[in-house]
Short mmCIF file of C-alpha atoms in Angstrom, two decimals:
data_model
loop_
_atom_site.label_atom_id
_atom_site.label_comp_id
_atom_site.label_asym_id
_atom_site.label_seq_id
_atom_site.Cartn_x
_atom_site.Cartn_y
_atom_site.Cartn_z
CA MET A 1 -94.29 -6.37 2.91
CA LYS A 2 -94.24 -6.68 6.58
CA PHE A 3 -94.01 -10.13 6.23
CA ILE A 4 -91.06 -9.99 3.69
CA SER A 5 -89.12 -7.70 6.37
CA TYR A 6 -90.22 -9.99 9.19
CA ILE A 7 -88.90 -13.19 7.18
CA SER A 8 -85.87 -11.55 6.03
CA GLN A 9 -84.52 -10.97 9.37
CA PHE A 10 -84.33 -14.42 9.99
CA MET A 11 -83.05 -15.58 6.94
CA ILE A 12 -79.28 -15.45 7.72
CA PRO A 13 -79.51 -17.01 11.36
CA PHE A 14 -81.82 -20.15 9.56
CA LEU A 15 -79.19 -20.54 7.23
CA LEU A 16 -76.32 -20.45 9.62
CA PHE A 17 -78.59 -23.07 11.68
CA TYR A 18 -79.43 -25.61 9.04
CA VAL A 19 -75.35 -25.58 7.67
CA ILE A 20 -74.47 -26.36 11.27
CA GLY A 21 -77.10 -28.78 11.62
CA TYR A 22 -76.36 -30.70 8.50
CA GLY A 23 -73.00 -30.77 8.84
CA ILE A 24 -73.67 -32.57 12.61
CA LEU A 25 -76.03 -34.62 11.08
CA SER A 26 -73.87 -36.03 8.47
CA LYS A 27 -71.12 -36.07 11.15
CA ARG A 28 -68.88 -33.67 9.04
CA ASP A 29 -65.90 -32.01 10.91
CA ILE A 30 -67.70 -28.64 10.18
CA TYR A 31 -64.59 -26.27 12.35
CA GLY A 32 -62.47 -27.95 10.06
CA ASP A 33 -64.41 -27.46 7.24
CA PHE A 34 -64.51 -23.67 7.79
CA LEU A 35 -60.91 -23.19 8.01
CA GLU A 36 -60.21 -24.87 5.18
CA GLY A 37 -63.02 -22.54 3.28
CA ALA A 38 -60.98 -19.65 4.93
CA ARG A 39 -57.82 -20.87 3.83
CA GLU A 40 -58.60 -20.77 0.32
CA GLY A 41 -60.43 -17.83 0.35
CA LEU A 42 -57.07 -16.52 1.57
CA LYS A 43 -55.08 -17.60 -0.95
CA THR A 44 -57.44 -16.14 -3.32
CA VAL A 45 -57.56 -12.96 -2.43
CA ARG A 46 -53.41 -12.88 -1.65
CA GLY A 47 -53.78 -14.03 -5.97
CA LEU A 48 -56.09 -10.87 -6.51
CA VAL A 49 -54.44 -8.14 -4.23
CA PRO A 50 -52.47 -6.78 -6.64
CA VAL A 51 -54.30 -6.86 -9.70
CA LEU A 52 -56.92 -4.81 -7.63
CA ILE A 53 -54.32 -2.39 -6.55
CA GLY A 54 -53.60 -1.87 -9.91
CA LEU A 55 -56.78 -1.48 -11.22
CA MET A 56 -57.44 1.16 -8.58
CA THR A 57 -54.35 2.80 -9.04
CA ALA A 58 -54.74 3.22 -12.44
CA VAL A 59 -58.05 4.47 -12.57
CA GLY A 60 -57.35 7.19 -9.63
CA VAL A 61 -54.64 8.14 -12.08
CA LEU A 62 -56.46 8.70 -15.04
CA ARG A 63 -59.33 10.80 -12.76
CA ALA A 64 -56.63 13.15 -11.00
CA SER A 65 -54.71 13.70 -14.43
CA HIS A 66 -58.00 14.94 -15.73
CA PHE A 67 -57.11 12.56 -18.39
CA LEU A 68 -60.71 11.36 -19.07
CA ASP A 69 -61.99 14.60 -19.45
CA PHE A 70 -59.25 15.34 -22.29
CA LEU A 71 -60.55 12.34 -23.66
CA GLY A 72 -63.85 13.00 -23.82
CA LYS A 73 -63.65 16.46 -25.24
CA ILE A 74 -61.76 14.62 -28.16
CA LEU A 75 -64.55 11.83 -28.57
CA GLU A 76 -67.28 14.75 -28.36
CA LYS A 77 -67.73 15.14 -31.91
CA VAL A 78 -68.04 11.28 -32.50
CA THR A 79 -70.44 11.10 -29.46
CA ALA A 80 -72.21 14.09 -30.52
CA ALA A 81 -73.47 12.80 -33.72
CA ALA A 82 -74.01 9.72 -31.87
CA GLY A 83 -76.43 11.93 -29.23
CA ILE A 84 -74.16 10.66 -26.52
CA PRO A 85 -73.42 13.70 -24.22
CA PRO A 86 -69.56 14.41 -23.83
CA GLN A 87 -70.06 13.65 -20.13
CA ILE A 88 -70.86 9.97 -20.37
CA VAL A 89 -67.91 8.90 -22.21
CA PRO A 90 -65.74 9.18 -19.56
CA LEU A 91 -67.92 7.88 -17.30
CA GLY A 92 -68.44 4.75 -19.85
CA LEU A 93 -64.23 4.53 -19.90
CA VAL A 94 -64.44 3.93 -16.14
CA ARG A 95 -67.18 1.58 -15.63
CA LEU A 96 -65.24 -0.80 -17.40
CA PHE A 97 -62.26 -0.62 -14.65
CA SER A 98 -64.15 0.30 -11.28
CA SER A 99 -67.84 0.29 -10.38
CA SER A 100 -66.48 2.90 -7.38
CA ALA A 101 -65.11 5.08 -9.46
CA ALA A 102 -67.92 4.99 -11.91
CA THR A 103 -70.30 5.92 -9.26
CA GLY A 104 -68.10 9.10 -8.07
CA LEU A 105 -68.52 10.16 -11.69
CA LEU A 106 -71.93 9.74 -11.91
CA LEU A 107 -72.25 11.74 -8.91
CA ASP A 108 -70.00 14.63 -10.12
CA ILE A 109 -72.85 14.27 -12.77
CA PHE A 110 -75.64 14.48 -10.92
CA LYS A 111 -74.24 17.36 -8.92
CA GLU A 112 -73.10 19.55 -12.03
CA SER A 113 -76.17 18.80 -14.28
CA GLY A 114 -79.13 17.32 -12.10
CA ALA A 115 -80.10 13.74 -11.62
CA ASP A 116 -83.30 14.29 -13.43
CA SER A 117 -81.74 16.27 -16.38
CA PRO A 118 -81.09 13.85 -19.48
CA VAL A 119 -77.11 13.83 -19.19
CA GLY A 120 -77.98 12.47 -15.50
CA LEU A 121 -80.85 9.99 -16.51
CA MET A 122 -78.33 8.61 -19.22
CA ALA A 123 -75.69 8.35 -16.80
CA GLY A 124 -77.61 6.76 -14.36
CA VAL A 125 -79.52 4.33 -16.99
CA MET A 126 -75.85 3.58 -18.54
CA LEU A 127 -74.29 2.79 -14.83
CA SER A 128 -77.04 0.28 -14.63
CA ALA A 129 -77.03 -1.29 -17.85
CA THR A 130 -73.33 -2.07 -18.11
CA GLU A 131 -70.62 -4.36 -16.39
CA SER A 132 -67.22 -3.18 -14.59
CA VAL A 133 -65.68 -5.65 -17.31
CA PHE A 134 -62.07 -5.96 -16.40
CA TYR A 135 -62.70 -5.38 -13.03
CA CYS A 136 -64.85 -8.80 -13.25
CA MET A 137 -62.99 -10.89 -15.73
CA SER A 138 -59.41 -9.92 -13.40
CA VAL A 139 -61.31 -10.93 -10.13
CA TYR A 140 -63.29 -14.29 -11.38
CA PHE A 141 -60.48 -15.61 -14.06
CA GLY A 142 -57.95 -14.65 -12.20
CA SER A 143 -59.08 -16.47 -9.03
CA VAL A 144 -59.49 -19.57 -10.17
CA GLY A 145 -56.59 -19.39 -12.65
CA ILE A 146 -57.37 -19.21 -16.01
CA ARG A 147 -55.79 -16.82 -18.91
CA LYS A 148 -56.56 -17.96 -22.32
CA THR A 149 -60.31 -16.00 -22.02
CA ARG A 150 -61.23 -17.05 -25.25
CA TYR A 151 -64.17 -14.61 -26.44
CA THR A 152 -64.90 -13.35 -22.91
CA LEU A 153 -63.58 -9.37 -23.78
CA ALA A 154 -65.12 -9.13 -27.02
CA GLY A 155 -68.59 -10.03 -25.80
CA ALA A 156 -68.33 -8.17 -22.56
CA LEU A 157 -67.23 -5.17 -24.41
CA ALA A 158 -70.51 -5.37 -26.85
CA ALA A 159 -72.98 -6.11 -24.28
CA SER A 160 -71.65 -2.40 -22.50
CA ALA A 161 -71.67 -1.03 -25.88
CA ALA A 162 -74.99 -1.96 -26.22
CA GLY A 163 -75.96 -0.59 -22.85
CA VAL A 164 -74.50 2.96 -23.19
CA ILE A 165 -76.42 3.14 -26.64
CA ALA A 166 -79.75 1.49 -24.70
CA ALA A 167 -78.98 3.89 -22.32
CA VAL A 168 -78.59 6.71 -24.61
CA TRP A 169 -82.11 5.60 -26.92
CA ILE A 170 -84.22 5.35 -23.72
CA VAL A 171 -83.61 8.21 -21.97
CA ALA A 172 -83.67 10.31 -25.51
CA CYS A 173 -87.24 8.15 -26.29
CA LEU A 174 -88.49 9.63 -22.68
CA MET A 175 -87.39 12.90 -22.96
#
């Protein structure tokens, strides 16, 4: 383990010197390429910032208004029949939009129920088995200008649903 730790300290400087060395040997304008890449990166950021602000604002409003708790209580009968605790429902919905907001909800679940409780374990496994679908689609497709996403949303939502089901099933089998 010490060897891996030792090598990992030198990876970034090694990669930096490798890129610079390769650029010098191939007689490229390294600084010009860097500036061009930075310009393109800023264009990407400029295009993504409104989408990200909208997503973060929407998640903040939903959390502050306690709408997610309300929705969890409405869906409690359906989810309870499937073995899904009502605390998991808001977490699953928020996770589709924001990983950081979902992590905040996860910490709330840990405070209320405990990290080793069935609900805490389900929430932790679910967060590991799902993805922030709308965030990723807006960032990745938005950065390259894709407007028609075909079956991406349906496939991503199906994969997230499978992650939730797997989390509930795995924890239920362990308990």
